[in-house]
Amino acid sequence: MTVLLVAIGAAVGAPARFLTDIVAAHYLGRAMPWGTLAVNTAGSGLAAFLAVAATGPAWTALLAIGFCGALTTYSTLSWETLRLIQTGRVLRAAANIGLNLVCGLAAGLAGAGLAHLLGF
């Protein structure tokens, strides 16, 4: 049952990541990988919220492991950063790494804080 819940969450998270990247590129351009930053930030906040809320093993499998695991992406962050370096945009590559780390940590703190504020 747990594997099925993880698969269902991932089946929603992966397309959400893909669609977010398309929308971000359309509205913000491709100078920076804004879609990856958005999903990594949102996923970090949600995962931290769920970790504090301790919603139970089924919800953890579905949302934290399945959905957030497929939504967020370290491999795409690495690939996009490497692509920026290979095309001579080293400062953008450094900004990409820095923004993902800072925004992800901030979202994680915010997600955990929100869960505490809501009494979890």
CSV table of N, CA and C in Angstrom, one decimal:
chain,number,residue,atom,x,y,z
A,1,MET,N,0.8,-1.2,0.0
A,1,MET,CA,0.0,0.0,0.0
A,1,MET,C,0.9,1.3,0.0
A,2,THR,N,1.9,1.3,0.8
A,2,THR,CA,2.8,2.4,0.9
A,2,THR,C,3.4,2.7,-0.5
A,3,VAL,N,3.9,1.7,-1.2
A,3,VAL,CA,4.5,1.9,-2.5
A,3,VAL,C,3.5,2.6,-3.5
A,4,LEU,N,2.3,2.1,-3.4
A,4,LEU,CA,1.2,2.7,-4.2
A,4,LEU,C,1.0,4.2,-3.9
A,5,LEU,N,1.0,4.5,-2.6
A,5,LEU,CA,0.8,5.9,-2.2
A,5,LEU,C,1.9,6.8,-2.7
A,6,VAL,N,3.1,6.3,-2.6
A,6,VAL,CA,4.3,7.0,-3.1
A,6,VAL,C,4.2,7.2,-4.7
A,7,ALA,N,3.8,6.2,-5.4
A,7,ALA,CA,3.6,6.2,-6.8
A,7,ALA,C,2.6,7.2,-7.2
A,8,ILE,N,1.4,7.3,-6.5
A,8,ILE,CA,0.4,8.2,-6.8
A,8,ILE,C,0.9,9.6,-6.6
A,9,GLY,N,1.5,9.9,-5.4
A,9,GLY,CA,2.1,11.2,-5.2
A,9,GLY,C,3.1,11.6,-6.2
A,10,ALA,N,3.9,10.7,-6.6
A,10,ALA,CA,4.9,11.0,-7.7
A,10,ALA,C,4.3,11.3,-9.0
A,11,ALA,N,3.2,10.6,-9.3
A,11,ALA,CA,2.5,10.8,-10.6
A,11,ALA,C,1.8,12.1,-10.7
A,12,VAL,N,1.6,12.8,-9.5
A,12,VAL,CA,1.1,14.2,-9.5
A,12,VAL,C,2.3,15.2,-9.5
A,13,GLY,N,3.3,14.8,-8.7
A,13,GLY,CA,4.4,15.8,-8.5
A,13,GLY,C,5.2,16.0,-9.7
A,14,ALA,N,5.5,14.9,-10.5
A,14,ALA,CA,6.4,15.1,-11.7
A,14,ALA,C,5.7,16.0,-12.7
A,15,PRO,N,4.5,15.8,-13.1
A,15,PRO,CA,3.8,16.7,-14.0
A,15,PRO,C,3.7,18.1,-13.5
A,16,ALA,N,3.5,18.2,-12.2
A,16,ALA,CA,3.4,19.6,-11.6
A,16,ALA,C,4.8,20.3,-11.8
A,17,ARG,N,5.9,19.6,-11.6
A,17,ARG,CA,7.2,20.2,-11.9
A,17,ARG,C,7.3,20.6,-13.3
A,18,PHE,N,7.0,19.7,-14.2
A,18,PHE,CA,7.1,20.0,-15.7
A,18,PHE,C,6.3,21.2,-16.1
A,19,LEU,N,5.0,21.2,-15.6
A,19,LEU,CA,4.1,22.3,-16.0
A,19,LEU,C,4.6,23.7,-15.3
A,20,THR,N,5.1,23.6,-14.1
A,20,THR,CA,5.7,24.8,-13.5
A,20,THR,C,6.8,25.4,-14.3
A,21,ASP,N,7.7,24.5,-14.8
A,21,ASP,CA,8.8,25.0,-15.6
A,21,ASP,C,8.3,25.6,-16.9
A,22,ILE,N,7.3,25.1,-17.5
A,22,ILE,CA,6.8,25.7,-18.8
A,22,ILE,C,6.2,27.0,-18.5
A,23,VAL,N,5.4,27.1,-17.4
A,23,VAL,CA,4.7,28.4,-17.1
A,23,VAL,C,5.8,29.5,-16.7
A,24,ALA,N,6.8,29.1,-15.9
A,24,ALA,CA,7.8,30.0,-15.5
A,24,ALA,C,8.6,30.5,-16.7
A,25,ALA,N,9.0,29.6,-17.6
A,25,ALA,CA,9.7,30.0,-18.7
A,25,ALA,C,8.9,30.9,-19.6
A,26,HIS,N,7.6,30.7,-19.7
A,26,HIS,CA,6.8,31.5,-20.6
A,26,HIS,C,6.7,33.0,-20.0
A,27,TYR,N,6.5,33.1,-18.7
A,27,TYR,CA,6.4,34.4,-18.1
A,27,TYR,C,7.7,35.1,-17.7
A,28,LEU,N,8.7,34.3,-17.3
A,28,LEU,CA,9.9,34.9,-16.8
A,28,LEU,C,11.1,34.7,-17.7
A,29,GLY,N,11.0,33.9,-18.8
A,29,GLY,CA,12.1,33.7,-19.7
A,29,GLY,C,12.9,32.5,-19.2
A,30,ARG,N,14.0,32.3,-20.0
A,30,ARG,CA,14.9,31.1,-19.7
A,30,ARG,C,16.3,31.6,-19.3
A,31,ALA,N,16.4,32.8,-19.0
A,31,ALA,CA,17.7,33.3,-18.6
A,31,ALA,C,18.2,32.6,-17.3
A,32,MET,N,17.2,32.3,-16.4
A,32,MET,CA,17.5,31.5,-15.2
A,32,MET,C,16.4,30.4,-15.2
A,33,PRO,N,16.7,29.3,-14.5
A,33,PRO,CA,15.8,28.2,-14.4
A,33,PRO,C,14.8,28.5,-13.2
A,34,TRP,N,13.8,29.4,-13.5
A,34,TRP,CA,12.9,29.8,-12.5
A,34,TRP,C,11.9,28.7,-12.0
A,35,GLY,N,11.6,27.9,-12.9
A,35,GLY,CA,10.6,26.8,-12.6
A,35,GLY,C,11.2,25.9,-11.6
A,36,THR,N,12.5,25.5,-11.7
A,36,THR,CA,13.1,24.6,-10.8
A,36,THR,C,13.2,25.3,-9.4
A,37,LEU,N,13.6,26.6,-9.4
A,37,LEU,CA,13.6,27.3,-8.1
A,37,LEU,C,12.2,27.3,-7.5
A,38,ALA,N,11.2,27.5,-8.2
A,38,ALA,CA,9.8,27.5,-7.7
A,38,ALA,C,9.5,26.2,-7.1
A,39,VAL,N,9.7,25.1,-7.8
A,39,VAL,CA,9.3,23.8,-7.2
A,39,VAL,C,10.2,23.4,-6.1
A,40,ASN,N,11.4,23.7,-6.1
A,40,ASN,CA,12.3,23.3,-5.0
A,40,ASN,C,11.9,24.1,-3.8
A,41,THR,N,11.6,25.4,-3.9
A,41,THR,CA,11.2,26.2,-2.8
A,41,THR,C,9.8,25.7,-2.2
A,42,ALA,N,8.9,25.5,-3.1
A,42,ALA,CA,7.5,25.1,-2.6
A,42,ALA,C,7.6,23.7,-2.0
A,43,GLY,N,8.4,22.8,-2.6
A,43,GLY,CA,8.5,21.4,-2.1
A,43,GLY,C,9.2,21.4,-0.7
A,44,SER,N,10.2,22.3,-0.5
A,44,SER,CA,10.9,22.4,0.7
A,44,SER,C,10.0,22.8,1.8
A,45,GLY,N,9.2,23.8,1.5
A,45,GLY,CA,8.2,24.3,2.5
A,45,GLY,C,7.2,23.3,2.9
A,46,LEU,N,6.6,22.6,1.9
A,46,LEU,CA,5.6,21.6,2.1
A,46,LEU,C,6.2,20.4,2.9
A,47,ALA,N,7.4,20.0,2.5
A,47,ALA,CA,8.0,18.8,3.2
A,47,ALA,C,8.3,19.1,4.6
A,48,ALA,N,8.7,20.3,4.9
A,48,ALA,CA,9.0,20.7,6.3
A,48,ALA,C,7.7,20.8,7.1
A,49,PHE,N,6.7,21.4,6.5
A,49,PHE,CA,5.4,21.4,7.2
A,49,PHE,C,4.9,20.0,7.5
A,50,LEU,N,5.0,19.1,6.6
A,50,LEU,CA,4.5,17.7,6.8
A,50,LEU,C,5.4,17.0,7.8
A,51,ALA,N,6.7,17.3,7.9
A,51,ALA,CA,7.5,16.7,8.9
A,51,ALA,C,7.1,17.1,10.3
A,52,VAL,N,6.8,18.4,10.5
A,52,VAL,CA,6.4,18.8,11.8
A,52,VAL,C,5.0,18.4,12.1
A,53,ALA,N,4.1,18.4,11.1
A,53,ALA,CA,2.7,18.0,11.4
A,53,ALA,C,2.6,16.5,11.6
A,54,ALA,N,3.6,15.8,11.2
A,54,ALA,CA,3.6,14.3,11.4
A,54,ALA,C,2.2,13.7,11.2
A,55,THR,N,1.7,13.9,10.0
A,55,THR,CA,0.4,13.5,9.6
A,55,THR,C,0.1,12.0,9.5
A,56,GLY,N,1.1,11.2,9.7
A,56,GLY,CA,0.9,9.8,9.7
A,56,GLY,C,1.6,9.2,8.5
A,57,PRO,N,1.8,7.8,8.5
A,57,PRO,CA,2.6,7.2,7.5
A,57,PRO,C,2.0,7.2,6.1
A,58,ALA,N,0.7,7.1,6.0
A,58,ALA,CA,0.1,7.2,4.7
A,58,ALA,C,0.2,8.5,4.0
A,59,TRP,N,-0.1,9.6,4.8
A,59,TRP,CA,0.1,11.0,4.2
A,59,TRP,C,1.5,11.3,4.0
A,60,THR,N,2.4,10.8,4.8
A,60,THR,CA,3.8,11.0,4.6
A,60,THR,C,4.3,10.4,3.3
A,61,ALA,N,3.8,9.1,3.0
A,61,ALA,CA,4.2,8.4,1.8
A,61,ALA,C,3.6,9.2,0.6
A,62,LEU,N,2.4,9.6,0.7
A,62,LEU,CA,1.7,10.2,-0.5
A,62,LEU,C,2.3,11.6,-0.8
A,63,LEU,N,2.4,12.4,0.3
A,63,LEU,CA,2.7,13.8,0.0
A,63,LEU,C,4.2,14.1,0.2
A,64,ALA,N,4.8,13.7,1.3
A,64,ALA,CA,6.2,14.1,1.5
A,64,ALA,C,7.1,13.3,0.6
A,65,ILE,N,7.0,12.0,0.6
A,65,ILE,CA,7.9,11.1,-0.2
A,65,ILE,C,7.5,11.2,-1.7
A,66,GLY,N,6.2,10.9,-2.0
A,66,GLY,CA,5.8,10.8,-3.4
A,66,GLY,C,5.7,12.1,-4.1
A,67,PHE,N,4.8,13.0,-3.6
A,67,PHE,CA,4.6,14.3,-4.3
A,67,PHE,C,5.8,15.2,-4.2
A,68,CYS,N,6.3,15.5,-3.0
A,68,CYS,CA,7.4,16.4,-2.8
A,68,CYS,C,8.7,15.8,-3.4
A,69,GLY,N,8.9,14.5,-3.3
A,69,GLY,CA,10.0,13.8,-3.9
A,69,GLY,C,10.1,14.0,-5.5
A,70,ALA,N,8.9,13.9,-6.1
A,70,ALA,CA,8.9,14.0,-7.5
A,70,ALA,C,8.8,15.5,-8.0
A,71,LEU,N,8.2,16.3,-7.1
A,71,LEU,CA,8.1,17.8,-7.4
A,71,LEU,C,9.5,18.4,-7.4
A,72,THR,N,10.2,18.2,-6.3
A,72,THR,CA,11.5,18.9,-6.2
A,72,THR,C,12.6,18.1,-7.0
A,73,THR,N,13.7,18.7,-7.3
A,73,THR,CA,14.6,18.0,-8.2
A,73,THR,C,16.1,18.6,-8.0
A,74,TYR,N,16.9,17.7,-7.4
A,74,TYR,CA,18.3,18.1,-7.3
A,74,TYR,C,19.0,17.8,-8.6
A,75,SER,N,18.6,16.8,-9.3
A,75,SER,CA,19.3,16.5,-10.6
A,75,SER,C,19.0,17.5,-11.6
A,76,THR,N,17.8,18.1,-11.7
A,76,THR,CA,17.6,19.2,-12.7
A,76,THR,C,18.3,20.4,-12.2
A,77,LEU,N,18.4,20.7,-10.9
A,77,LEU,CA,19.2,21.9,-10.5
A,77,LEU,C,20.6,21.7,-10.9
A,78,SER,N,21.2,20.5,-10.7
A,78,SER,CA,22.6,20.3,-11.1
A,78,SER,C,22.8,20.4,-12.6
A,79,TRP,N,21.9,19.8,-13.4
A,79,TRP,CA,22.0,19.9,-14.8
A,79,TRP,C,21.9,21.3,-15.3
A,80,GLU,N,20.9,22.1,-14.8
A,80,GLU,CA,20.7,23.5,-15.3
A,80,GLU,C,21.9,24.3,-14.9
A,81,THR,N,22.4,24.1,-13.7
A,81,THR,CA,23.6,24.9,-13.3
A,81,THR,C,24.8,24.6,-14.2
A,82,LEU,N,25.0,23.3,-14.5
A,82,LEU,CA,26.1,22.9,-15.4
A,82,LEU,C,25.9,23.5,-16.7
A,83,ARG,N,24.6,23.5,-17.2
A,83,ARG,CA,24.4,24.2,-18.5
A,83,ARG,C,24.7,25.7,-18.5
A,84,LEU,N,24.4,26.3,-17.4
A,84,LEU,CA,24.7,27.8,-17.3
A,84,LEU,C,26.2,28.0,-17.3
A,85,ILE,N,27.0,27.1,-16.6
A,85,ILE,CA,28.4,27.2,-16.6
A,85,ILE,C,29.0,26.9,-18.0
A,86,GLN,N,28.5,25.9,-18.7
A,86,GLN,CA,29.0,25.5,-20.0
A,86,GLN,C,28.7,26.6,-21.1
A,87,THR,N,27.7,27.4,-20.8
A,87,THR,CA,27.4,28.5,-21.8
A,87,THR,C,28.0,29.9,-21.3
A,88,GLY,N,28.9,29.8,-20.4
A,88,GLY,CA,29.6,31.0,-19.9
A,88,GLY,C,28.9,31.9,-18.9
A,89,ARG,N,27.8,31.4,-18.4
A,89,ARG,CA,27.0,32.2,-17.5
A,89,ARG,C,27.3,31.8,-16.0
A,90,VAL,N,28.5,31.9,-15.6
A,90,VAL,CA,29.0,31.4,-14.3
A,90,VAL,C,28.3,32.2,-13.2
A,91,LEU,N,28.2,33.5,-13.3
A,91,LEU,CA,27.5,34.2,-12.2
A,91,LEU,C,26.0,33.8,-12.1
A,92,ARG,N,25.4,33.5,-13.2
A,92,ARG,CA,24.0,33.0,-13.1
A,92,ARG,C,24.0,31.6,-12.5
A,93,ALA,N,25.0,30.8,-12.8
A,93,ALA,CA,25.1,29.5,-12.2
A,93,ALA,C,25.2,29.6,-10.7
A,94,ALA,N,26.1,30.5,-10.2
A,94,ALA,CA,26.3,30.7,-8.8
A,94,ALA,C,25.0,31.2,-8.1
A,95,ALA,N,24.3,32.1,-8.8
A,95,ALA,CA,23.1,32.6,-8.3
A,95,ALA,C,22.0,31.6,-8.2
A,96,ASN,N,22.0,30.7,-9.2
A,96,ASN,CA,21.0,29.6,-9.2
A,96,ASN,C,21.2,28.7,-8.0
A,97,ILE,N,22.5,28.3,-7.7
A,97,ILE,CA,22.8,27.5,-6.5
A,97,ILE,C,22.4,28.2,-5.3
A,98,GLY,N,22.8,29.5,-5.2
A,98,GLY,CA,22.6,30.3,-4.0
A,98,GLY,C,21.1,30.5,-3.7
A,99,LEU,N,20.3,30.8,-4.8
A,99,LEU,CA,18.9,31.0,-4.6
A,99,LEU,C,18.2,29.8,-4.2
A,100,ASN,N,18.5,28.6,-4.8
A,100,ASN,CA,17.9,27.4,-4.4
A,100,ASN,C,18.2,27.0,-3.0
A,101,LEU,N,19.4,27.2,-2.5
A,101,LEU,CA,19.7,26.9,-1.1
A,101,LEU,C,19.0,27.8,-0.2
A,102,VAL,N,19.1,29.1,-0.4
A,102,VAL,CA,18.5,30.1,0.5
A,102,VAL,C,17.0,30.0,0.5
A,103,CYS,N,16.4,30.0,-0.7
A,103,CYS,CA,14.9,29.9,-0.7
A,103,CYS,C,14.4,28.6,-0.2
A,104,GLY,N,15.1,27.5,-0.5
A,104,GLY,CA,14.7,26.2,0.1
A,104,GLY,C,14.7,26.2,1.6
A,105,LEU,N,15.8,26.7,2.1
A,105,LEU,CA,15.9,26.7,3.6
A,105,LEU,C,14.9,27.7,4.2
A,106,ALA,N,14.7,28.8,3.6
A,106,ALA,CA,13.7,29.7,4.1
A,106,ALA,C,12.3,29.2,4.1
A,107,ALA,N,12.0,28.5,3.0
A,107,ALA,CA,10.7,27.8,2.8
A,107,ALA,C,10.5,26.7,3.9
A,108,GLY,N,11.6,26.0,4.1
A,108,GLY,CA,11.5,24.9,5.1
A,108,GLY,C,11.3,25.5,6.5
A,109,LEU,N,12.0,26.5,6.8
A,109,LEU,CA,11.7,27.2,8.1
A,109,LEU,C,10.3,27.7,8.2
A,110,ALA,N,9.8,28.3,7.1
A,110,ALA,CA,8.5,28.8,7.1
A,110,ALA,C,7.4,27.7,7.2
A,111,GLY,N,7.6,26.6,6.5
A,111,GLY,CA,6.7,25.5,6.6
A,111,GLY,C,6.7,24.9,8.0
A,112,ALA,N,7.8,24.7,8.6
A,112,ALA,CA,7.9,24.2,10.0
A,112,ALA,C,7.2,25.2,10.9
A,113,GLY,N,7.5,26.5,10.7
A,113,GLY,CA,6.9,27.5,11.6
A,113,GLY,C,5.4,27.5,11.5
A,114,LEU,N,4.9,27.4,10.3
A,114,LEU,CA,3.5,27.4,10.1
A,114,LEU,C,2.8,26.2,10.7
A,115,ALA,N,3.4,25.0,10.6
A,115,ALA,CA,2.9,23.8,11.3
A,115,ALA,C,2.8,24.0,12.8
A,116,HIS,N,3.9,24.6,13.4
A,116,HIS,CA,3.9,24.9,14.8
A,116,HIS,C,2.8,25.9,15.1
A,117,LEU,N,2.7,26.9,14.3
A,117,LEU,CA,1.7,28.0,14.6
A,117,LEU,C,0.3,27.4,14.5
A,118,LEU,N,0.0,26.4,13.7
A,118,LEU,CA,-1.3,25.8,13.6
A,118,LEU,C,-1.5,24.7,14.7
A,119,GLY,N,-0.5,24.5,15.5
A,119,GLY,CA,-0.7,23.6,16.6
A,119,GLY,C,-0.3,22.2,16.4
A,120,PHE,N,0.5,21.9,15.4
A,120,PHE,CA,1.0,20.6,15.2
A,120,PHE,C,2.3,20.3,16.0
